[in-house]
Coordinates of C-alpha atoms in Angstrom, one line a residue:
M1 CA 5.2 20.7 -16.4
T2 CA 5.2 19.4 -12.9
A3 CA 5.0 22.0 -10.1
A4 CA 8.2 22.4 -8.1
S5 CA 6.3 21.3 -5.0
D6 CA 5.2 18.0 -6.4
P7 CA 6.8 15.0 -4.9
L8 CA 9.1 12.9 -7.1
V9 CA 10.1 9.3 -6.7
L10 CA 13.2 7.7 -8.1
V11 CA 12.7 4.1 -9.4
F12 CA 15.3 1.5 -10.1
D13 CA 13.9 -1.0 -12.6
V14 CA 16.2 -4.0 -13.0
G15 CA 15.3 -6.3 -15.9
T16 CA 16.7 -9.4 -17.5
Q17 CA 18.5 -7.6 -20.3
S18 CA 18.9 -4.0 -19.0
A19 CA 18.4 -1.8 -16.0
R20 CA 17.1 1.8 -15.8
T21 CA 16.7 4.6 -13.4
L22 CA 13.5 6.8 -13.6
I23 CA 12.3 9.9 -11.9
I24 CA 8.5 9.9 -11.9
D25 CA 6.0 12.5 -10.6
S26 CA 2.6 12.1 -9.1
H27 CA 0.9 12.3 -12.5
G28 CA 2.7 9.2 -13.7
D29 CA 5.0 11.2 -16.0
I30 CA 8.6 10.1 -16.4
L31 CA 10.6 13.3 -16.1
A32 CA 14.1 11.7 -16.4
K33 CA 15.4 8.3 -17.5
K34 CA 18.6 6.4 -18.1
K35 CA 18.6 2.9 -19.5
H36 CA 21.7 0.7 -19.6
P37 CA 21.7 -2.6 -21.5
Y38 CA 23.9 -5.3 -19.9
E39 CA 27.0 -6.3 -21.9
K40 CA 26.1 -9.9 -21.1
P41 CA 22.6 -10.5 -19.6
Y42 CA 23.9 -13.8 -18.1
I43 CA 26.9 -16.2 -18.2
S44 CA 26.6 -19.9 -18.9
P45 CA 29.5 -21.8 -17.3
Q46 CA 27.7 -24.9 -18.4
T47 CA 24.9 -25.7 -20.9
D48 CA 21.6 -24.4 -19.7
W49 CA 23.1 -22.4 -16.8
A50 CA 22.3 -18.7 -16.4
E51 CA 24.4 -16.9 -13.8
Q52 CA 25.4 -13.3 -13.2
D53 CA 27.6 -11.4 -10.8
P54 CA 25.0 -9.8 -8.4
D55 CA 27.2 -6.7 -8.1
M56 CA 26.9 -6.2 -11.9
Y57 CA 23.3 -5.2 -11.2
Y58 CA 24.4 -3.0 -8.3
R59 CA 27.0 -1.2 -10.4
T60 CA 24.5 -0.7 -13.2
I61 CA 21.9 1.0 -11.0
C62 CA 24.6 3.2 -9.5
D63 CA 25.9 4.2 -12.9
T64 CA 22.4 5.0 -14.3
C65 CA 21.5 6.9 -11.1
R66 CA 24.6 9.1 -11.4
S67 CA 23.8 9.6 -15.1
V68 CA 20.3 10.9 -14.2
K69 CA 21.8 13.2 -11.6
E70 CA 24.2 14.6 -14.1
A71 CA 21.6 15.1 -16.8
S72 CA 18.8 16.4 -14.5
P73 CA 20.3 17.8 -11.3
D74 CA 17.3 20.0 -10.4
L75 CA 14.9 17.1 -10.7
F76 CA 17.3 14.8 -8.8
A77 CA 17.5 17.2 -5.9
R78 CA 13.7 17.1 -5.6
V79 CA 13.5 13.3 -5.2
Q80 CA 11.7 12.5 -1.9
A81 CA 11.7 8.7 -2.0
V82 CA 13.3 5.7 -3.7
T83 CA 12.1 2.2 -4.6
I84 CA 13.3 -0.7 -6.7
T85 CA 11.6 -3.4 -8.8
T86 CA 13.5 -6.4 -10.3
I87 CA 13.2 -9.6 -12.2
R88 CA 11.9 -12.6 -10.2
D89 CA 13.2 -16.0 -9.2
T90 CA 16.8 -14.8 -9.3
V91 CA 18.7 -15.8 -6.1
V92 CA 21.7 -14.6 -4.2
C93 CA 23.5 -16.4 -1.3
V94 CA 25.2 -14.0 1.1
D95 CA 27.3 -14.4 4.2
Q96 CA 26.9 -12.6 7.5
E97 CA 28.6 -9.5 6.0
G98 CA 26.2 -9.5 3.1
K99 CA 28.8 -10.5 0.6
P100 CA 27.7 -12.9 -2.2
L101 CA 29.1 -16.4 -1.9
R102 CA 28.6 -17.3 -5.5
P103 CA 27.1 -15.8 -8.7
A104 CA 23.3 -15.1 -8.7
I105 CA 21.3 -17.9 -10.4
L106 CA 18.7 -16.3 -12.8
W107 CA 15.2 -17.4 -13.6
L108 CA 16.4 -18.5 -17.0
D109 CA 18.7 -21.2 -15.5
K110 CA 17.6 -24.8 -16.2
R111 CA 19.9 -26.8 -14.0
M112 CA 18.2 -29.5 -12.0
A113 CA 18.8 -31.0 -8.5
D114 CA 19.1 -34.8 -8.4
G115 CA 17.2 -35.5 -5.2
K116 CA 13.6 -35.6 -4.2
P117 CA 11.7 -33.9 -1.3
Q118 CA 12.3 -35.5 2.0
M119 CA 8.9 -35.9 3.7
P120 CA 6.8 -38.3 5.7
V121 CA 5.0 -41.2 3.9
T122 CA 1.7 -39.6 4.9
R123 CA 2.6 -36.4 3.2
K124 CA 3.7 -38.2 0.1
A125 CA 0.4 -40.0 0.0
V126 CA -1.4 -36.6 0.0
F127 CA 0.5 -35.5 -3.1
R128 CA 0.0 -38.9 -4.8
A129 CA -3.7 -38.8 -4.2
A130 CA -3.9 -35.3 -5.8
G131 CA -1.9 -36.5 -8.8
A132 CA 0.8 -34.1 -7.9
S133 CA 3.8 -36.3 -7.2
S134 CA 5.6 -35.6 -10.5
I135 CA 5.0 -31.9 -10.2
V136 CA 6.3 -31.8 -6.7
D137 CA 9.4 -33.7 -7.7
L138 CA 9.9 -31.3 -10.7
Q139 CA 9.5 -28.2 -8.5
Y140 CA 12.1 -29.6 -6.1
A141 CA 14.5 -30.3 -8.9
K142 CA 14.0 -26.8 -10.4
S143 CA 14.7 -25.1 -7.1
H144 CA 18.1 -23.4 -7.0
C145 CA 18.3 -23.9 -3.2
N146 CA 18.2 -27.7 -3.6
W147 CA 20.9 -27.7 -6.4
I148 CA 23.2 -25.5 -4.2
R149 CA 22.6 -27.8 -1.2
E150 CA 23.5 -30.9 -3.2
N151 CA 26.4 -29.5 -5.3
E152 CA 27.8 -26.7 -3.2
A153 CA 27.3 -27.9 0.4
E154 CA 30.0 -25.6 1.8
I155 CA 28.4 -22.5 0.2
W156 CA 25.0 -23.5 1.6
K157 CA 26.5 -24.0 5.0
K158 CA 28.0 -20.5 4.9
T159 CA 24.8 -18.9 3.5
Y160 CA 23.5 -16.4 6.1
K161 CA 20.6 -15.2 4.0
Y162 CA 19.1 -16.7 0.8
L163 CA 17.9 -13.6 -1.0
L164 CA 16.1 -12.8 -4.2
L165 CA 17.8 -10.2 -6.3
S166 CA 15.4 -7.5 -5.1
G167 CA 16.3 -8.3 -1.4
Y168 CA 20.1 -8.2 -2.2
L169 CA 19.9 -4.8 -3.9
L170 CA 17.7 -3.4 -1.1
Y171 CA 20.4 -4.6 1.3
R172 CA 23.1 -2.8 -0.7
M173 CA 20.9 0.3 -0.7
T174 CA 19.9 0.3 3.0
G175 CA 22.0 -2.1 5.0
R176 CA 18.8 -4.1 5.9
M177 CA 18.1 -7.6 4.7
V178 CA 14.4 -7.1 3.9
D179 CA 12.2 -7.6 0.8
S180 CA 8.7 -6.9 -0.3
K181 CA 6.0 -9.5 0.0
A182 CA 5.0 -8.7 -3.5
S183 CA 8.5 -9.6 -4.7
M184 CA 8.4 -13.2 -3.3
I185 CA 8.1 -15.0 -6.5
G186 CA 10.4 -17.9 -7.1
H187 CA 11.2 -21.4 -5.8
I188 CA 11.1 -20.3 -2.2
P189 CA 9.0 -21.3 0.8
F190 CA 6.6 -18.3 0.6
D191 CA 2.9 -18.7 1.3
N192 CA 1.3 -16.3 -1.3
K193 CA -2.2 -16.8 0.1
H194 CA -1.3 -15.6 3.6
R195 CA 1.6 -13.4 2.6
K196 CA 4.2 -15.0 4.9
W197 CA 7.0 -17.6 5.0
Y198 CA 5.9 -21.2 5.2
S199 CA 6.5 -22.9 8.5
S200 CA 8.5 -26.1 8.5
S201 CA 5.2 -28.0 9.1
A202 CA 3.5 -26.7 5.9
L203 CA 2.6 -29.3 3.3
T204 CA 4.9 -27.9 0.6
Y205 CA 7.8 -26.8 2.8
P206 CA 9.9 -29.9 1.9
V207 CA 9.9 -28.8 -1.7
Y208 CA 11.7 -25.6 -0.9
P209 CA 13.4 -26.5 2.4
V210 CA 15.2 -23.2 3.1
E211 CA 16.0 -22.9 6.8
P212 CA 13.9 -20.2 8.5
E213 CA 17.0 -18.4 9.7
K214 CA 18.2 -18.0 6.1
L215 CA 15.1 -16.0 5.1
C216 CA 14.9 -12.2 5.2
E217 CA 12.3 -9.9 6.8
L218 CA 9.3 -9.1 4.8
A219 CA 7.5 -5.7 4.2
E220 CA 4.2 -4.8 2.5
A221 CA 4.4 -2.7 -0.6
G222 CA 4.3 1.0 0.4
E223 CA 6.1 0.4 3.6
V224 CA 9.5 2.0 4.3
C225 CA 12.0 -0.8 4.4
G226 CA 15.1 1.3 5.1
N227 CA 17.0 4.5 4.2
I228 CA 19.7 5.2 1.8
S229 CA 23.0 4.2 3.5
A230 CA 26.2 6.2 3.4
S231 CA 27.9 3.6 1.1
F232 CA 25.1 3.6 -1.4
S233 CA 24.9 7.4 -1.3
K234 CA 28.6 7.5 -2.2
D235 CA 28.1 5.1 -5.1
S236 CA 24.8 6.4 -6.5
G237 CA 24.8 10.1 -5.7
L238 CA 21.5 9.9 -3.7
S239 CA 21.3 11.7 -0.4
V240 CA 21.9 9.7 2.8
G241 CA 18.7 9.0 4.7
L242 CA 16.3 9.2 1.8
P243 CA 13.5 6.7 2.6
V244 CA 13.4 3.5 0.5
Y245 CA 9.9 2.0 0.0
A246 CA 9.0 -1.6 -0.8
S247 CA 7.2 -2.0 -4.1
G248 CA 7.1 -5.4 -5.8
S249 CA 8.4 -7.6 -8.6
D250 CA 8.5 -6.4 -12.1
K251 CA 5.2 -8.1 -13.1
A252 CA 3.4 -7.0 -10.0
C253 CA 4.4 -3.4 -10.6
E254 CA 3.6 -3.6 -14.3
L255 CA 0.0 -4.7 -13.6
I256 CA -0.5 -1.6 -11.4
G257 CA 1.3 0.6 -13.9
L258 CA -1.1 -0.5 -16.6
G259 CA -4.0 0.6 -14.5
C260 CA -5.3 -2.9 -13.7
V261 CA -6.9 -2.5 -10.2
S262 CA -10.2 -4.1 -11.0
S263 CA -10.7 -7.8 -11.9
N264 CA -12.3 -7.3 -15.3
R265 CA -9.2 -5.7 -16.9
G266 CA -6.4 -8.1 -17.7
A267 CA -2.8 -7.2 -18.4
I268 CA -0.4 -8.7 -20.9
G269 CA 3.3 -8.0 -20.5
L270 CA 5.2 -8.2 -23.8
G271 CA 8.7 -8.4 -22.4
T272 CA 11.4 -11.1 -22.1
T273 CA 8.8 -13.2 -20.3
A274 CA 5.3 -12.8 -21.9
T275 CA 2.6 -12.9 -19.2
F276 CA -1.1 -12.5 -18.7
T277 CA -2.3 -11.5 -15.2
Y278 CA -5.0 -9.6 -13.4
M279 CA -6.0 -8.3 -10.0
S280 CA -8.2 -10.7 -8.1
D281 CA -10.0 -10.4 -4.7
E282 CA -9.9 -14.2 -4.4
Y283 CA -7.0 -16.6 -4.2
T284 CA -7.5 -18.7 -7.4
E285 CA -4.7 -20.8 -8.8
P286 CA -4.3 -19.9 -12.6
E287 CA -3.1 -23.4 -13.3
R288 CA -3.2 -26.5 -11.1
F289 CA -0.5 -26.3 -8.4
V290 CA 0.6 -22.8 -9.6
P291 CA 0.1 -20.1 -6.9
A292 CA -1.7 -16.8 -7.4
Y293 CA 1.0 -14.4 -6.4
A294 CA 0.7 -11.8 -3.6
A295 CA -0.3 -8.5 -5.3
L296 CA 1.1 -5.0 -4.5
I297 CA -2.3 -4.3 -2.9
P298 CA -2.5 -6.1 0.4
G299 CA -5.3 -8.8 0.5
K300 CA -5.3 -9.1 -3.3
Y301 CA -3.7 -11.6 -5.7
N302 CA -2.3 -11.8 -9.2
P303 CA -3.1 -15.1 -10.9
E304 CA -0.7 -15.3 -13.8
F305 CA 0.1 -17.3 -16.9
E306 CA 3.7 -17.2 -18.2
I307 CA 5.6 -17.9 -21.4
Y308 CA 9.1 -17.8 -20.1
R309 CA 10.9 -16.8 -23.3
G310 CA 8.1 -14.6 -24.6
Y311 CA 9.3 -11.6 -26.5
W312 CA 12.9 -12.8 -26.1
L313 CA 11.9 -14.7 -29.2
I314 CA 11.9 -11.3 -31.1
S315 CA 15.5 -10.8 -30.1
W316 CA 16.3 -14.3 -31.1
F317 CA 14.7 -13.8 -34.5
K318 CA 16.6 -10.5 -35.1
K319 CA 19.9 -12.2 -34.3
E320 CA 19.3 -15.3 -36.3
F321 CA 17.2 -14.2 -39.3
A322 CA 16.9 -10.4 -39.5
Q323 CA 20.5 -9.0 -39.8
K324 CA 19.4 -7.5 -43.1
E325 CA 16.7 -5.4 -41.4
V326 CA 19.0 -4.6 -38.5
Q327 CA 21.6 -3.1 -40.9
Q328 CA 18.9 -1.2 -42.9
A329 CA 17.4 0.2 -39.7
K330 CA 20.8 1.5 -38.7
Q331 CA 21.1 3.3 -42.0
L332 CA 17.6 4.8 -41.7
G333 CA 18.1 5.8 -38.1
I334 CA 15.2 3.7 -36.8
S335 CA 14.9 0.6 -34.7
A336 CA 14.9 -2.8 -36.4
E337 CA 11.5 -3.5 -34.8
Q338 CA 10.0 -0.5 -36.6
L339 CA 11.3 -1.8 -40.0
L340 CA 10.1 -5.3 -39.2
D341 CA 6.6 -4.0 -38.2
E342 CA 6.2 -2.4 -41.6
K343 CA 6.8 -5.8 -43.2
L344 CA 4.6 -7.5 -40.5
A345 CA 1.5 -5.7 -41.8
G346 CA 2.0 -7.3 -45.2
I347 CA 1.5 -10.9 -43.9
P348 CA -2.1 -12.0 -43.5
A349 CA -3.7 -13.2 -40.3
G350 CA -2.8 -16.8 -39.8
C351 CA 0.6 -16.5 -41.6
D352 CA -0.6 -18.4 -44.6
G353 CA -0.9 -21.5 -42.4
L354 CA 2.3 -21.2 -40.4
F355 CA 2.0 -21.9 -36.6
L356 CA 4.7 -21.4 -33.9
Q357 CA 4.6 -22.9 -30.4
P358 CA 6.7 -20.5 -28.2
Y359 CA 7.7 -23.0 -25.6
F360 CA 11.5 -22.5 -25.9
T361 CA 11.5 -22.9 -22.1
P362 CA 8.9 -25.4 -20.8
N363 CA 6.8 -24.6 -17.7
V364 CA 5.6 -26.7 -14.7
T365 CA 2.4 -27.9 -16.3
M366 CA 4.1 -28.7 -19.7
P367 CA 7.6 -29.9 -18.5
Y368 CA 8.5 -31.6 -21.8
A369 CA 7.3 -28.9 -24.2
K370 CA 9.6 -27.4 -26.8
G371 CA 9.4 -24.8 -29.5
A372 CA 7.9 -25.9 -32.7
I373 CA 7.0 -24.4 -36.1
V374 CA 4.3 -26.2 -38.0
G375 CA 2.9 -25.7 -41.5
F376 CA 6.0 -24.7 -43.6
S377 CA 5.6 -24.4 -47.3
D378 CA 7.3 -22.6 -50.2
V379 CA 5.1 -19.5 -49.8
H380 CA 6.6 -18.7 -46.4
T381 CA 9.4 -16.1 -45.9
R382 CA 11.4 -14.9 -42.9
I383 CA 8.7 -12.3 -42.2
H384 CA 6.1 -15.1 -42.0
I385 CA 8.3 -16.5 -39.2
Y386 CA 8.3 -13.1 -37.5
R387 CA 4.5 -12.9 -37.6
A388 CA 4.2 -16.5 -36.5
I389 CA 6.2 -15.7 -33.4
V390 CA 3.8 -12.8 -32.5
E391 CA 0.7 -14.9 -33.2
G392 CA 2.2 -17.9 -31.5
I393 CA 2.8 -16.0 -28.3
N394 CA -0.7 -14.7 -28.4
F395 CA -2.2 -18.2 -29.1
A396 CA -0.3 -19.5 -26.1
L397 CA -1.5 -16.6 -23.9
I398 CA -5.1 -17.3 -25.1
D399 CA -4.6 -20.9 -23.8
G400 CA -3.6 -19.4 -20.4
I401 CA -6.5 -16.9 -20.4
R402 CA -9.0 -19.6 -21.2
G403 CA -7.6 -21.7 -18.3
I404 CA -7.9 -18.8 -15.9
Q405 CA -11.5 -18.1 -17.0
K406 CA -12.4 -21.7 -16.5
R407 CA -10.9 -21.9 -13.0
S408 CA -12.0 -18.4 -11.7
G409 CA -15.2 -17.6 -13.7
Q410 CA -13.7 -14.2 -14.4
N411 CA -14.2 -12.5 -17.8
F412 CA -12.2 -9.6 -19.2
D413 CA -13.7 -6.7 -21.1
A414 CA -10.3 -5.1 -22.0
I415 CA -6.6 -5.9 -21.9
A416 CA -3.8 -3.5 -21.2
V417 CA -0.4 -4.1 -22.7
G418 CA 3.1 -3.2 -21.5
G419 CA 6.7 -4.0 -22.2
G420 CA 8.8 -3.4 -25.3
G421 CA 6.4 -5.2 -27.6
S422 CA 3.6 -2.8 -26.7
Q423 CA 5.3 0.0 -28.6
S424 CA 4.3 -1.6 -31.9
D425 CA 0.9 -0.5 -33.3
E426 CA 0.9 -3.6 -35.5
I427 CA 1.5 -6.0 -32.6
C428 CA -1.2 -4.3 -30.5
Q429 CA -3.7 -4.6 -33.4
I430 CA -2.9 -8.3 -34.0
S431 CA -3.4 -8.8 -30.2
A432 CA -6.8 -7.1 -30.2
D433 CA -7.9 -9.2 -33.2
M434 CA -6.8 -12.4 -31.5
Y435 CA -8.2 -11.7 -28.0
G436 CA -11.4 -10.3 -29.3
V437 CA -11.5 -7.4 -26.8
P438 CA -10.0 -3.9 -26.9
V439 CA -6.3 -3.7 -26.3
I440 CA -5.2 -0.6 -24.4
R441 CA -1.8 1.0 -24.5
T442 CA -1.1 3.4 -21.7
Q443 CA 1.0 6.6 -21.8
S444 CA 4.3 4.8 -21.4
Y445 CA 5.6 1.3 -22.0
E446 CA 7.6 1.8 -18.8
A447 CA 4.6 0.5 -16.9
T448 CA 6.7 -1.4 -14.4
G449 CA 8.5 1.7 -13.2
I450 CA 5.2 3.7 -13.0
G451 CA 3.7 0.9 -10.9
A452 CA 6.6 0.9 -8.5
A453 CA 6.2 4.7 -8.2
I454 CA 2.5 4.4 -7.6
S455 CA 3.1 2.0 -4.7
T456 CA 5.6 4.5 -3.2
F457 CA 3.2 7.4 -3.6
V458 CA 0.5 5.4 -1.8
G459 CA 3.1 4.7 1.0
M460 CA 4.0 8.4 1.2
K461 CA 0.2 9.2 1.6
V462 CA 0.2 11.3 -1.6
F463 CA -2.8 9.2 -2.5
P464 CA -5.1 7.4 0.0
D465 CA -5.2 4.1 -1.9
F466 CA -4.1 2.4 -5.1
E467 CA -7.3 3.1 -7.0
T468 CA -7.0 6.8 -6.5
A469 CA -3.3 6.7 -7.4
V470 CA -4.0 4.7 -10.6
S471 CA -6.6 7.2 -11.7
A472 CA -4.1 10.0 -11.3
C473 CA -1.1 8.3 -12.8
V474 CA -2.3 6.0 -15.6
R475 CA -3.8 7.2 -18.9
T476 CA -4.9 5.6 -22.1
Q477 CA -2.6 6.6 -24.9
K478 CA -4.3 4.5 -27.6
Q479 CA -7.0 1.9 -27.9
F480 CA -7.0 -0.9 -30.5
D481 CA -10.4 -2.4 -31.2
P482 CA -10.7 -6.0 -32.6
R483 CA -11.9 -6.3 -36.2
P484 CA -14.7 -8.9 -36.2
P485 CA -13.8 -10.6 -39.5
V486 CA -10.1 -11.0 -38.5
H487 CA -11.1 -12.2 -35.0
A488 CA -13.3 -14.9 -36.6
I489 CA -10.3 -16.1 -38.5
Y490 CA -8.2 -16.4 -35.4
Q491 CA -10.9 -18.1 -33.4
R492 CA -11.2 -20.8 -36.0
L493 CA -7.4 -21.2 -36.2
Y494 CA -7.2 -21.5 -32.5
E495 CA -10.1 -23.9 -32.0
E496 CA -9.4 -26.1 -34.9
V497 CA -5.7 -26.1 -35.3
Y498 CA -3.6 -24.5 -32.5
R499 CA -5.2 -26.3 -29.6
D500 CA -4.4 -29.7 -31.2
I501 CA -0.7 -29.0 -31.8
Y502 CA 0.7 -29.5 -28.3
P503 CA -1.4 -32.6 -27.4
R504 CA -0.3 -34.3 -30.6
L505 CA 3.4 -33.4 -30.2
K506 CA 3.5 -34.1 -26.4
P507 CA 4.6 -37.8 -26.8
V508 CA 7.2 -36.7 -29.3
Y509 CA 8.6 -34.1 -27.0
R510 CA 8.7 -36.6 -24.1
H511 CA 10.5 -39.2 -26.2
L512 CA 12.9 -36.5 -27.6
D513 CA 13.7 -35.5 -24.0
Q514 CA 14.6 -39.1 -23.2
V515 CA 16.7 -39.6 -26.3
Y516 CA 18.5 -36.3 -25.6
K517 CA 19.5 -37.5 -22.2
D518 CA 20.4 -41.1 -23.3
V519 CA 22.2 -40.3 -26.5
L520 CA 23.1 -36.7 -27.1
L521 CA 24.4 -35.9 -23.7
R522 CA 26.8 -38.8 -23.6

């Protein structure tokens, strides 16, 4: 039990598919929690669009906050500080009164701007010499600000501030248009290396040409960025004047919540987006032209490799292939994932020759990649596909880890796992066998919320630094050690088969993309 004098922090954790409110103590224990799945995570007015009413997120955190207050009034009364962590690259245009001018555009959105960056010939020559012209053009096209400027010019003209979702919700909470430097992840003119907005003279500013006056104030994680306003107090039940501390994006907080404050311990997030990241003292790009993000700890960086649809593929599999298990699980009073995991253990390493590439949403360095399943035969079942998804995500993450190691020289002697997928013993063991190092599961899969709370406790001076706070708040719940014979199987499959799949399919993907545009979209 926590002592009545121990400080408590209330954390809002806003994800892609749900939001939750947590009360966390200075031992990293979650004392109260309310999770609310969204009825519709996003709306698609057109194919490949992903939008949402930004006030849906606001209403959800208010609702979950009031639910926590009703369920745990004594704990709620002891809350001394509030913070928020959210999904990334999700933007909101607001007018001078802070009202949204259009729906938020989510990170899942795949619409493209038609134009190209406007820059001097000399600057174009720099990108051309670096072999980056196509990547620069792609980044410009993927930037929501450029699409809005081209297609909704009046809305862009009326935009007073161009905020990320975290900044918008902080405004609704405090009345200040401010955001954390560790949340500045998206197609925005933010200089991760120097933790500030790019000036208009910066080399890459034309890729994300948001006018400086449309950008919000920035705060370091652990700084007070405002206080609970009267309007938010009325909607949420929190006391007026409570300090609101800056933390960071979901992945930045997750890394800290998994205890990764040294560079030799990596972290894998098994959530909607699957990621590998670590804490680095040096600014090292994890992939060419991909920034190392500003970490919660000032002066440090989080090089990261992402698979955008990651463990969303598990939800996709349940919906499309596992309704039988979903219904059985309801009857048994357990989750569908628990039932599927029991069957997962019956499929051998390597899925009897079935491979899955999880690129349902391509990234900057593989813009034409698509999902693929290779090696089907009559021995394969639905559960083979399920295991192939798990292995495929891990194979893709191994690609990312190898690239990071090559560019940085950094090796990892353990990997901590967070997110919904980390609750599965079987998935954790498969991961240890594939990576060849111990996989560590901490005391709670709510690592993102714990990391946000740690940042706040450091800001409150409960702990002198992040290292001390992590020692007090993060504990190993279970360690999964790799089994050498199984790891050897995965090593050979990766080196001799998986690594060749994308290079061989790349020209097919590129041609399919062109045919799709020329024929199927007409």
